[in-house]
PDB file of N, CA and C in Angstrom:
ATOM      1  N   UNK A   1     147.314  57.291  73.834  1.00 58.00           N
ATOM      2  CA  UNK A   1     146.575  58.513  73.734  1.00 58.00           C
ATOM      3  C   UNK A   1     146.797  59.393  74.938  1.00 58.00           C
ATOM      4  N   UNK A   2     146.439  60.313  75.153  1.00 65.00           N
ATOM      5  CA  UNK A   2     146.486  61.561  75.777  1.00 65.00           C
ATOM      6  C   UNK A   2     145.153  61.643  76.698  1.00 65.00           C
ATOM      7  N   UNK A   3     145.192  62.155  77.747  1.00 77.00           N
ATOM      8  CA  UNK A   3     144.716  62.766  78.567  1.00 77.00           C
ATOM      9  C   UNK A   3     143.757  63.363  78.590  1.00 77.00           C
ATOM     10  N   UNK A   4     143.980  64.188  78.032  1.00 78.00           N
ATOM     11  CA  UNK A   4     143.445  65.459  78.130  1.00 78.00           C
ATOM     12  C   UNK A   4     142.803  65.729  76.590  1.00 78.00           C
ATOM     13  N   UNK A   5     142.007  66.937  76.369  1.00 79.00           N
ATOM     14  CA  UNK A   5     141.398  67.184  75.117  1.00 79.00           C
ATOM     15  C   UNK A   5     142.491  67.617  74.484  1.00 79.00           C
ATOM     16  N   UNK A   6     141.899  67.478  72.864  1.00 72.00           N
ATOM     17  CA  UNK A   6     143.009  67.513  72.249  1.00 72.00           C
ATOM     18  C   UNK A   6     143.590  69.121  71.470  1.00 72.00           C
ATOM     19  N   UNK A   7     142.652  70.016  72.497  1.00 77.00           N
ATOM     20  CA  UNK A   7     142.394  71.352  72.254  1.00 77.00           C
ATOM     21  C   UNK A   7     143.606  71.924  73.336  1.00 77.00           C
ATOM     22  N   UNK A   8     143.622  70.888  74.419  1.00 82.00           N
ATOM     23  CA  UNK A   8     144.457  71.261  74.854  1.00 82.00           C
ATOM     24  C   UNK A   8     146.230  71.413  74.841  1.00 82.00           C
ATOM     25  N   UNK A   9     146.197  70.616  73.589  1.00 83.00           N
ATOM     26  CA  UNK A   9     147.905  70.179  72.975  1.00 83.00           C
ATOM     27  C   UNK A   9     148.205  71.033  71.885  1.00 83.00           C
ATOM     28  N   UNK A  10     147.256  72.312  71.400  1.00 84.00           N
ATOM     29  CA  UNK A  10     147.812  72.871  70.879  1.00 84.00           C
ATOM     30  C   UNK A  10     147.084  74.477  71.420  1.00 84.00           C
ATOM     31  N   UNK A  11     147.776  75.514  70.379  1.00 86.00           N
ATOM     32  CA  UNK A  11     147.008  77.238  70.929  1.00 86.00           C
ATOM     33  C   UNK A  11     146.406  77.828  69.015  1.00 86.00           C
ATOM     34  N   UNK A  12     145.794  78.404  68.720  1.00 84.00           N
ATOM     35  CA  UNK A  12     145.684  79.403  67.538  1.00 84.00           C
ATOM     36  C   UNK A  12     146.317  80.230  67.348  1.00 84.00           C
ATOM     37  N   UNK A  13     147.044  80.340  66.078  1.00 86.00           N
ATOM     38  CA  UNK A  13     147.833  81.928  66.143  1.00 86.00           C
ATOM     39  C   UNK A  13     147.899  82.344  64.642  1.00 86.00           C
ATOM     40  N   UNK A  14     146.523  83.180  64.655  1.00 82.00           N
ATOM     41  CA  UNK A  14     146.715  83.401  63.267  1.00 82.00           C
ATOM     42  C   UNK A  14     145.433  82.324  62.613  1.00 82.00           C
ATOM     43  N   UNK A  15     146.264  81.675  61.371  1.00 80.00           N
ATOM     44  CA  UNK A  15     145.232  81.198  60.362  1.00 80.00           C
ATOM     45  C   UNK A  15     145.848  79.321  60.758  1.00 80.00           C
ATOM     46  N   UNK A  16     146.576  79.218  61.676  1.00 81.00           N
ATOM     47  CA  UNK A  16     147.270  78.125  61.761  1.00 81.00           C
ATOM     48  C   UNK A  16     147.452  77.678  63.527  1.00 81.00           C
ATOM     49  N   UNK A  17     147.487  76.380  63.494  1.00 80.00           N
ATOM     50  CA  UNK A  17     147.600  75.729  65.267  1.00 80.00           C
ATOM     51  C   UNK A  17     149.163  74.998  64.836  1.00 80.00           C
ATOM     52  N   UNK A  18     149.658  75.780  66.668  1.00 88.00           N
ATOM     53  CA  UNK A  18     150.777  75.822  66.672  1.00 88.00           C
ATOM     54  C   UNK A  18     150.965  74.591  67.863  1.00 88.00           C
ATOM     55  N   UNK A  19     151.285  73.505  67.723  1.00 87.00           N
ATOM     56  CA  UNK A  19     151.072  72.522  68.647  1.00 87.00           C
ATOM     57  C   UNK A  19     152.494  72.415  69.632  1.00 87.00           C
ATOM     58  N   UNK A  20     151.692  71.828  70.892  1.00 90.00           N
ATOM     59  CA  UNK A  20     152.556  72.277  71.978  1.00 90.00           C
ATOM     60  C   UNK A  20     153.467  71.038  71.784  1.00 90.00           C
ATOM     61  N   UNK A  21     154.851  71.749  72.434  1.00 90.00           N
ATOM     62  CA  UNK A  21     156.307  71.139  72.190  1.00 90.00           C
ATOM     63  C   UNK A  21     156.059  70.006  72.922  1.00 90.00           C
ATOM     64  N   UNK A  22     155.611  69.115  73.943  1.00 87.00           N
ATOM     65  CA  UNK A  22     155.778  67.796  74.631  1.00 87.00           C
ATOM     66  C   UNK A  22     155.138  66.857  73.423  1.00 87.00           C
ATOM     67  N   UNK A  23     154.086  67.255  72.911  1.00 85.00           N
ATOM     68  CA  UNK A  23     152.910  66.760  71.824  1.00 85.00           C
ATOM     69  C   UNK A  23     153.916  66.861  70.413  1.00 85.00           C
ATOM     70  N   UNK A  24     154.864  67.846  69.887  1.00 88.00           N
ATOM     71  CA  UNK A  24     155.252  67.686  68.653  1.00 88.00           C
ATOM     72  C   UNK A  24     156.718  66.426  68.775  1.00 88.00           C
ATOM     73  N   UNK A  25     157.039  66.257  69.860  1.00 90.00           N
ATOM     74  CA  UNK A  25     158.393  65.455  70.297  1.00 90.00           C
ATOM     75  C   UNK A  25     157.719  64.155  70.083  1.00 90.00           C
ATOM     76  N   UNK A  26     156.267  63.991  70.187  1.00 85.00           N
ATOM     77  CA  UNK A  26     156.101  62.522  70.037  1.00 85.00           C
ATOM     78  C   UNK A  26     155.480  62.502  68.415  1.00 85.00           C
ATOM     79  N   UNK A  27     155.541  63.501  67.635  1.00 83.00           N
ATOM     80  CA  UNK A  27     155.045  63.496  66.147  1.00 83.00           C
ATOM     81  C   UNK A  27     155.779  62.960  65.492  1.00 83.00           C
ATOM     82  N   UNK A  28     155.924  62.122  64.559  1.00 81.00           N
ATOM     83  CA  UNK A  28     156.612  61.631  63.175  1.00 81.00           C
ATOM     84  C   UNK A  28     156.023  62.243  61.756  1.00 81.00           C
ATOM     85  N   UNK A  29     156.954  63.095  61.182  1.00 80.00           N
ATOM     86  CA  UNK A  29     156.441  63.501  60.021  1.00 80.00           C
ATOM     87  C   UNK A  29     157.245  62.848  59.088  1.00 80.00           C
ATOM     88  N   UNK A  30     156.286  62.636  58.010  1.00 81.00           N
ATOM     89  CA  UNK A  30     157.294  61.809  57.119  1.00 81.00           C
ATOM     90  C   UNK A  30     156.780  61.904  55.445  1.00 81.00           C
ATOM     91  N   UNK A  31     157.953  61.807  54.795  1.00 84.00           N
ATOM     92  CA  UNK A  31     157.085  61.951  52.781  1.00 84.00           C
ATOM     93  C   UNK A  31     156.636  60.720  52.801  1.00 84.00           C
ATOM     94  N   UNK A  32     155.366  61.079  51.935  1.00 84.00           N
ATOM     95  CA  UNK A  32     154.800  59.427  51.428  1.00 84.00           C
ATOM     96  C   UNK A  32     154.217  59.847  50.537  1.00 84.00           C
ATOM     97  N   UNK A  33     154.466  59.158  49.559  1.00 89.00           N
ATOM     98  CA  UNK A  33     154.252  59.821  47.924  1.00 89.00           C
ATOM     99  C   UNK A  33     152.745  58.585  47.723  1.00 89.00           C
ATOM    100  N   UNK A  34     151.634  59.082  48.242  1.00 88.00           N
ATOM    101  CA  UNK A  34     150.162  58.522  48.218  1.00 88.00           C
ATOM    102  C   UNK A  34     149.953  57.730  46.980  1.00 88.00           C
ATOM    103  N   UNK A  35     149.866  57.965  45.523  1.00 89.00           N
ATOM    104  CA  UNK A  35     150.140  57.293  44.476  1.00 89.00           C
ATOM    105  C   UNK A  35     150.993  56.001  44.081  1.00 89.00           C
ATOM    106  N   UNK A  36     152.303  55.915  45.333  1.00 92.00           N
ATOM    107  CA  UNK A  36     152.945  55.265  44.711  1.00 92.00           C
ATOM    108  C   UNK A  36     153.209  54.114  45.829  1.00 92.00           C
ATOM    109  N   UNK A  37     153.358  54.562  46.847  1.00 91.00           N
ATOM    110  CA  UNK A  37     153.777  54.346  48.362  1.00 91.00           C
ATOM    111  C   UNK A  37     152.421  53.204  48.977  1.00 91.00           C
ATOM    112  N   UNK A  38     153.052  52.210  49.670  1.00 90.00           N
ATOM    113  CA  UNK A  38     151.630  51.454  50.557  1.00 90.00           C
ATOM    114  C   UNK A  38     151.833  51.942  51.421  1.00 90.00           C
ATOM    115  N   UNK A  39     151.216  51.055  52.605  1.00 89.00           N
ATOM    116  CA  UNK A  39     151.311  51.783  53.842  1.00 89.00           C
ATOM    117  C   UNK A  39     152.451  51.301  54.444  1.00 89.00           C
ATOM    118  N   UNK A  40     152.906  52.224  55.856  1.00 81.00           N
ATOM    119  CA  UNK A  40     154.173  51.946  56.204  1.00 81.00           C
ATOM    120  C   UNK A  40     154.106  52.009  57.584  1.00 81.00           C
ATOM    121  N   UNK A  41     153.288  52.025  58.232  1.00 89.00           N
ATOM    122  CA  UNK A  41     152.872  52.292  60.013  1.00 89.00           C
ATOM    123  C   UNK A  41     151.142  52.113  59.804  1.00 89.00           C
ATOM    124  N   UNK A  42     151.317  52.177  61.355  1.00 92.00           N
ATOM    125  CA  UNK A  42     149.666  51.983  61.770  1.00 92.00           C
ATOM    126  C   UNK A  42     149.367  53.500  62.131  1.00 92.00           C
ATOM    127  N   UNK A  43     148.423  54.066  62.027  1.00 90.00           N
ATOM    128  CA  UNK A  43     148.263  55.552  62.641  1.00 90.00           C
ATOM    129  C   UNK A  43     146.614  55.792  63.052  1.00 90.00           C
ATOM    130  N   UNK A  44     146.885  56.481  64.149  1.00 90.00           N
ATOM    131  CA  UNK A  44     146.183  56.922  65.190  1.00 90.00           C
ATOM    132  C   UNK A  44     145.292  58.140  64.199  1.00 90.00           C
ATOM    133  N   UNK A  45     145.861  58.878  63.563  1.00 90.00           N
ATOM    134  CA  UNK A  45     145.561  60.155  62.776  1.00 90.00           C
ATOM    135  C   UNK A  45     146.418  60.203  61.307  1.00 90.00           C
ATOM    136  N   UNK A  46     145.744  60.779  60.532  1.00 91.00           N
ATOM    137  CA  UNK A  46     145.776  61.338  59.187  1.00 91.00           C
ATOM    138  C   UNK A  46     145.035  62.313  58.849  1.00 91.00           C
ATOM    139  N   UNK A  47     145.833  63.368  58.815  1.00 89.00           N
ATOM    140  CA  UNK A  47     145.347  64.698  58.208  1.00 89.00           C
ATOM    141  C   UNK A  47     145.933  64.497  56.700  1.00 89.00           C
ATOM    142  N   UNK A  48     144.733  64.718  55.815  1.00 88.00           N
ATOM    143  CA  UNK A  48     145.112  64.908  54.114  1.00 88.00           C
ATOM    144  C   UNK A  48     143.997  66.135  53.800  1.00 88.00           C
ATOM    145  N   UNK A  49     144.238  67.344  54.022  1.00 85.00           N
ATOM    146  CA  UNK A  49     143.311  68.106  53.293  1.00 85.00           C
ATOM    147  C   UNK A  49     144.044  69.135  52.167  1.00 85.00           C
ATOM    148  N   UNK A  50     142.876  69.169  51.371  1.00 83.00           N
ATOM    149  CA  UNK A  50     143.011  69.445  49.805  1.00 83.00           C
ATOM    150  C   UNK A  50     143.899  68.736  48.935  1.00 83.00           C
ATOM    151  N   UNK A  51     144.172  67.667  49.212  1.00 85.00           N
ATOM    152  CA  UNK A  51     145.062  67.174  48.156  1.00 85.00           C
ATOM    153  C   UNK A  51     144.281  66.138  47.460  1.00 85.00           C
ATOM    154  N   UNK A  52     143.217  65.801  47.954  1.00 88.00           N
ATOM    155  CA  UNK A  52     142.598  64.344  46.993  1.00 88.00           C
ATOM    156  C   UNK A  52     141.784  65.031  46.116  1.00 88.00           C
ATOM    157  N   UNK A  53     141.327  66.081  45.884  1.00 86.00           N
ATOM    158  CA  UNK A  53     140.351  66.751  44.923  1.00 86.00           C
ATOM    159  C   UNK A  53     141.327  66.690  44.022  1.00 86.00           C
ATOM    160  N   UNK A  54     142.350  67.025  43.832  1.00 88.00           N
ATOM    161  CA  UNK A  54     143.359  66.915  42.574  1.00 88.00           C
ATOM    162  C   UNK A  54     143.526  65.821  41.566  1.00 88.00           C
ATOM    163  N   UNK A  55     143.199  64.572  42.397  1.00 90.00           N
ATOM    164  CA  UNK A  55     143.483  62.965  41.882  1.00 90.00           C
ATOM    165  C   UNK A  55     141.962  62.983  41.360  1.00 90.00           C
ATOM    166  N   UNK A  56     142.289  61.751  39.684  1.00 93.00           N
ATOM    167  CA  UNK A  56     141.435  61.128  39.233  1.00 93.00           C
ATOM    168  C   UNK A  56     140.647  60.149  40.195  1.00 93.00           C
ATOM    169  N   UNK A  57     139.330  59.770  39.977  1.00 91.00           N
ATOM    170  CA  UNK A  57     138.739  59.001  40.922  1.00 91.00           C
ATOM    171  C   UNK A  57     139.116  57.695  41.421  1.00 91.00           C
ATOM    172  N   UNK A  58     140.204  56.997  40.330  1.00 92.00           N
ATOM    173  CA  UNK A  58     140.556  56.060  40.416  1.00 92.00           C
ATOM    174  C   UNK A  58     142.065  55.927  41.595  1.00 92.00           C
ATOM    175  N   UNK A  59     142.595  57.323  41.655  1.00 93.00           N
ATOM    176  CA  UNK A  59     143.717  57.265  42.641  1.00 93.00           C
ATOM    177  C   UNK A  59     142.956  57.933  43.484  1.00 93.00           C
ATOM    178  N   UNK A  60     141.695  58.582  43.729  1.00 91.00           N
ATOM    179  CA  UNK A  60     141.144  58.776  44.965  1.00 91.00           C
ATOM    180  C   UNK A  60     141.051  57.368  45.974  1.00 91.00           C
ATOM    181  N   UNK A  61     140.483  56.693  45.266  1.00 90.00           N
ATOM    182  CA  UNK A  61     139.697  55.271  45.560  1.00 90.00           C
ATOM    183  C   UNK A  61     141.094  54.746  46.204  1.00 90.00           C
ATOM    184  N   UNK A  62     141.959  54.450  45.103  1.00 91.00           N
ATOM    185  CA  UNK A  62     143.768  54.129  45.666  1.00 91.00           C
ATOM    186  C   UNK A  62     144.032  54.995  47.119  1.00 91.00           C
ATOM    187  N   UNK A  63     143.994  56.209  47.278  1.00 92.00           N
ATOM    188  CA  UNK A  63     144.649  56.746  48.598  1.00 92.00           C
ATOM    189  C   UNK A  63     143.533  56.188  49.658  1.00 92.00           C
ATOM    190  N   UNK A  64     142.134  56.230  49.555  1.00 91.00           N
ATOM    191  CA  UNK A  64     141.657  56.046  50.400  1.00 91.00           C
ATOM    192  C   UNK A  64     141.855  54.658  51.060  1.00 91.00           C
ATOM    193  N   UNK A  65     141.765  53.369  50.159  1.00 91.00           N
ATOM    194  CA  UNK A  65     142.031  52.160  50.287  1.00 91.00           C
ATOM    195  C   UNK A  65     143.223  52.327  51.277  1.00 91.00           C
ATOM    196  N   UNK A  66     144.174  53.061  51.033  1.00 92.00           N
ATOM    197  CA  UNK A  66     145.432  53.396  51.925  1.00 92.00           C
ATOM    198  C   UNK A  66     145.389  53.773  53.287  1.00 92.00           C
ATOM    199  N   UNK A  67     144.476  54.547  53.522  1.00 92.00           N
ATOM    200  CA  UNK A  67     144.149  55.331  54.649  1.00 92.00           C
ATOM    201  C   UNK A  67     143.028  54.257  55.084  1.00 92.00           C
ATOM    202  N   UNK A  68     142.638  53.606  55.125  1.00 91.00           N
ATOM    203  CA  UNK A  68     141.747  52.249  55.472  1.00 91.00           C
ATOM    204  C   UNK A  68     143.045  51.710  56.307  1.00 91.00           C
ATOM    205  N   UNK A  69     143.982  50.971  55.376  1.00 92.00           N
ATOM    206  CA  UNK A  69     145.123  49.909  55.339  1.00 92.00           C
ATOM    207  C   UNK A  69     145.952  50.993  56.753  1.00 92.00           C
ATOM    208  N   UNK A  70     145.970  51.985  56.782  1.00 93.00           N
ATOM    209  CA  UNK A  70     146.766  52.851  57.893  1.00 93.00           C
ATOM    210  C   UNK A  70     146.395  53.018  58.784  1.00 93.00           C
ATOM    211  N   UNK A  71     145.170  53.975  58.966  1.00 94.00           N
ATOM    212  CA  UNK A  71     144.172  53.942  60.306  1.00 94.00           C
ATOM    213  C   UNK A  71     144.143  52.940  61.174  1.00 94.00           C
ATOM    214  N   UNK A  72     144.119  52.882  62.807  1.00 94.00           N
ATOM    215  CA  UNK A  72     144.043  52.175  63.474  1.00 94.00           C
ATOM    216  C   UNK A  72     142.498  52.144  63.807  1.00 94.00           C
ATOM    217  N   UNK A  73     141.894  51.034  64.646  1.00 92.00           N
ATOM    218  CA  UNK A  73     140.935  51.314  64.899  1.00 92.00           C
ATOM    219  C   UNK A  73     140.405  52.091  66.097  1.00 92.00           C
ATOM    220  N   UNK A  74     139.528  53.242  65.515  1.00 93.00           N
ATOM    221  CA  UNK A  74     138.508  54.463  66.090  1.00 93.00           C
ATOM    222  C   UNK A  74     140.104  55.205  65.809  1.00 93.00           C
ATOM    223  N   UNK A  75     140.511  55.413  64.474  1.00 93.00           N
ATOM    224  CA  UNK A  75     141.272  55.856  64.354  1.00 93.00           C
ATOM    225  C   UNK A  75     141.157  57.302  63.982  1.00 93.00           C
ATOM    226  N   UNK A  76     141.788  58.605  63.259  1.00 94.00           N
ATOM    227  CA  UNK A  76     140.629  59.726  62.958  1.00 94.00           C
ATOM    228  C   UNK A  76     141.790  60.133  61.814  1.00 94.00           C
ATOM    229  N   UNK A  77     140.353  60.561  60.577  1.00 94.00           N
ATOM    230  CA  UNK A  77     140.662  60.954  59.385  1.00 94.00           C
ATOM    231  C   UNK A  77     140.298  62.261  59.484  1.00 94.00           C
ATOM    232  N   UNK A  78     141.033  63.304  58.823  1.00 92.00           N
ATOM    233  CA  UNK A  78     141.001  64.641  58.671  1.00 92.00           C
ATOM    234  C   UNK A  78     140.943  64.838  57.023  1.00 92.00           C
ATOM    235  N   UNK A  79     139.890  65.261  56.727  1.00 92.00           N
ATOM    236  CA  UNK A  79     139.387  65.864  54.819  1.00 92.00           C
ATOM    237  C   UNK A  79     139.873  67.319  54.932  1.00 92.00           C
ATOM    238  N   UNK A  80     139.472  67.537  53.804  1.00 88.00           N
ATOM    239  CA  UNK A  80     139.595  68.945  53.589  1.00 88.00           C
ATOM    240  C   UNK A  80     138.418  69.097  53.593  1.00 88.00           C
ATOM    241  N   UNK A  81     137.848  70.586  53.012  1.00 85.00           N
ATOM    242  CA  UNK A  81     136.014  71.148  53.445  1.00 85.00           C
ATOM    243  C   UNK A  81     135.677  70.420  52.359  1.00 85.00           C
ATOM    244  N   UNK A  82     135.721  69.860  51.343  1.00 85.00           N
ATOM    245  CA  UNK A  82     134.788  69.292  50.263  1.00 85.00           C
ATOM    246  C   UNK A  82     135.464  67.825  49.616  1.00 85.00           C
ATOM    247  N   UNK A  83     136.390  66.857  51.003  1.00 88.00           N
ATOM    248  CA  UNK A  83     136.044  65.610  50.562  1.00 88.00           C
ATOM    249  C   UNK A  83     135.895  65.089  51.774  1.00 88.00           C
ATOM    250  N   UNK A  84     135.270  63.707  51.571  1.00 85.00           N
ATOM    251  CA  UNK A  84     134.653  62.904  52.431  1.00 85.00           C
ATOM    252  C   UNK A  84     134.981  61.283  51.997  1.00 85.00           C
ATOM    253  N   UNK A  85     135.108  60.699  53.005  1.00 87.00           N
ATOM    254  CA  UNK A  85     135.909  58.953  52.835  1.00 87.00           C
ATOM    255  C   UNK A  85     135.336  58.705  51.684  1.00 87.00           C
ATOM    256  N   UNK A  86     136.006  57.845  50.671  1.00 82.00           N
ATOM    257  CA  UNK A  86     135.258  56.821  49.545  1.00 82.00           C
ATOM    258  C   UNK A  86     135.394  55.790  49.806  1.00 82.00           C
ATOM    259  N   UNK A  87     134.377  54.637  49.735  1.00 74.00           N
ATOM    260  CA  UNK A  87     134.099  53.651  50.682  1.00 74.00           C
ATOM    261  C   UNK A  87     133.855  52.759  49.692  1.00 74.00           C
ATOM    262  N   UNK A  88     134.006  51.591  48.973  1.00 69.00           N
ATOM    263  CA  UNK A  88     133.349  50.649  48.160  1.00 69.00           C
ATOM    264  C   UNK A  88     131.670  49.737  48.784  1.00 69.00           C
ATOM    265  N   UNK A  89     132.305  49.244  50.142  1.00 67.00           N
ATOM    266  CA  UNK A  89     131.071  48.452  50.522  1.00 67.00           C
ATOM    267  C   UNK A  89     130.704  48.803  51.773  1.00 67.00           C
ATOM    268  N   UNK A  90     131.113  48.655  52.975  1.00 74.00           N
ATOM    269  CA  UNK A  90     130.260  49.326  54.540  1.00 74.00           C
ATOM    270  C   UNK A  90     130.930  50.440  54.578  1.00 74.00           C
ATOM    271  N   UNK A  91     130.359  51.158  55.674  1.00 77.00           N
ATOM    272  CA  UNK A  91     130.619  52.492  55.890  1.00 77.00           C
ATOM    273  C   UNK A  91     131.456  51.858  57.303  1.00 77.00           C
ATOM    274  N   UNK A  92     133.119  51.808  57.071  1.00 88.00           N
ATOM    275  CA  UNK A  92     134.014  52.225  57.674  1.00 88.00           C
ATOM    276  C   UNK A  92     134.450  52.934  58.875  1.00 88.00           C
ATOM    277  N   UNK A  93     133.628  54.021  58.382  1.00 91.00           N
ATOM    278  CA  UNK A  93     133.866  56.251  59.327  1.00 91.00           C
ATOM    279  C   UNK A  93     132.467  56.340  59.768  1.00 91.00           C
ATOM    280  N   UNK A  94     132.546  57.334  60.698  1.00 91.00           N
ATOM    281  CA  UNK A  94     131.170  57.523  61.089  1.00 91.00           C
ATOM    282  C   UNK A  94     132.123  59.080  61.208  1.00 91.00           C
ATOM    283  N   UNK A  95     131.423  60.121  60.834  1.00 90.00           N
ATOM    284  CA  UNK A  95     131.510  61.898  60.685  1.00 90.00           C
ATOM    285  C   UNK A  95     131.449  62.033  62.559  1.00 90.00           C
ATOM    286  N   UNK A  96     132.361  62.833  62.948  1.00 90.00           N
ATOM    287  CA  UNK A  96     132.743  62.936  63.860  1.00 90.00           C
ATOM    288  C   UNK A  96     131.596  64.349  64.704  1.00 90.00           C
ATOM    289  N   UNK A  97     130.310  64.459  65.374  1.00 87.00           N
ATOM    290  CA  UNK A  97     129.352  65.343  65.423  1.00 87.00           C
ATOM    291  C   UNK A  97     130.176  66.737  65.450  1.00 87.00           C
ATOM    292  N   UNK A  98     129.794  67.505  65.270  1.00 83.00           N
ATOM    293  CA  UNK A  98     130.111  69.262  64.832  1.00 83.00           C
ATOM    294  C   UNK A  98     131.363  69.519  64.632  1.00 83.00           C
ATOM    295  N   UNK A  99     132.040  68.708  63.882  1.00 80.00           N
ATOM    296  CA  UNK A  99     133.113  68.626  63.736  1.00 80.00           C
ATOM    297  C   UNK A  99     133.103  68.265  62.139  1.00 80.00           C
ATOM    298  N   UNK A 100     133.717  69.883  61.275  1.00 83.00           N
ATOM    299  CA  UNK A 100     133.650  69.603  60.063  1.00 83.00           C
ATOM    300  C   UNK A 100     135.333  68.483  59.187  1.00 83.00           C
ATOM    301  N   UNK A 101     134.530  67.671  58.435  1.00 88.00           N
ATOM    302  CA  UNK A 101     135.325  66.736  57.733  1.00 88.00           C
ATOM    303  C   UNK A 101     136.559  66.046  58.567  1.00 88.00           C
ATOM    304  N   UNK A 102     135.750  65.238  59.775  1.00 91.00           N
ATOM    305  CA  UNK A 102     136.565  64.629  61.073  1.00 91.00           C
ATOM    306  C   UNK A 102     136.094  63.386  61.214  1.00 91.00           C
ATOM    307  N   UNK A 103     136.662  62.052  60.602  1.00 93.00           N
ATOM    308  CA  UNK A 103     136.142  60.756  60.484  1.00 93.00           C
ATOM    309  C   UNK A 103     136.645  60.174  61.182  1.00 93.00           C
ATOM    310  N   UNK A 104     135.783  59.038  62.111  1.00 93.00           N
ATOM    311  CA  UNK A 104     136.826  58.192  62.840  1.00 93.00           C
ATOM    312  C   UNK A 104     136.230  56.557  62.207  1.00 93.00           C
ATOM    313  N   UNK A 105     137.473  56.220  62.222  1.00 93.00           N
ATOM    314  CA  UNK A 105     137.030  54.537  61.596  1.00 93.00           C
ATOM    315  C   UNK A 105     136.680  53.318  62.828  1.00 93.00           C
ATOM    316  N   UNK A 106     135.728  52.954  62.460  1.00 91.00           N
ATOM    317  CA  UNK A 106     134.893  52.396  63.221  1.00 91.00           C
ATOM    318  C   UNK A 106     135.123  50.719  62.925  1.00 91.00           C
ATOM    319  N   UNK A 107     135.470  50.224  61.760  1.00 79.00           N
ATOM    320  CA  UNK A 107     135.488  48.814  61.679  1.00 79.00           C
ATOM    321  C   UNK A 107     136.813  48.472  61.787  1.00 79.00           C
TER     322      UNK A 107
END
């Protein structure tokens, strides 16, 4: 992890954060087709917003199980504005304070 806040690794420009070049050199972006794909690394972070409102509840339940299986621990989940972890039995995430749809996994 980093240092410093994490406000500080990137700037605003516009409707979008433009993250600073030392911080994107250590990023891995990669396709992972959520439906079909297990997991394939351990991760620190997962940003998925707006894409799980699209899926039936039953491949909601599937990606999330995924993002369980991925997350490291006090790892941090990023929703979109209108979803939130689906959890079968303990609560996992604890909502990250004033910080909209920002989960960090706790177990």
């Amino acid at each position: 992890g980093g240092s410093r806040s994490f406000a500080e690794y990137y700037r605003s420009e516009r409707d979008r954060a433009v993250v600073s070049v030392p911080l994107m050199d250590r990023i891995v972006f990669a396709e992972h087709n959520l439906a079909t794909d297990g997991p394939f690394n351990e991760f620190q972070s997962i940003v998925c917003r707006r894409a799980l409102s699209s899926y039936n509840q039953w491949l909601q339940e599937h990606v999330h199980d995924l993002f369980m299986e991925s997350l490291s621990r006090f790892g941090v989940l990023a929703l979109g504005p209108d979803e939130s972890p689906i959890v079968r039995s303990k609560r996992p995430y604890e909502e990250l304070p004033g910080v909209a749809n920002l989960y960090r996994k706790v177990e």
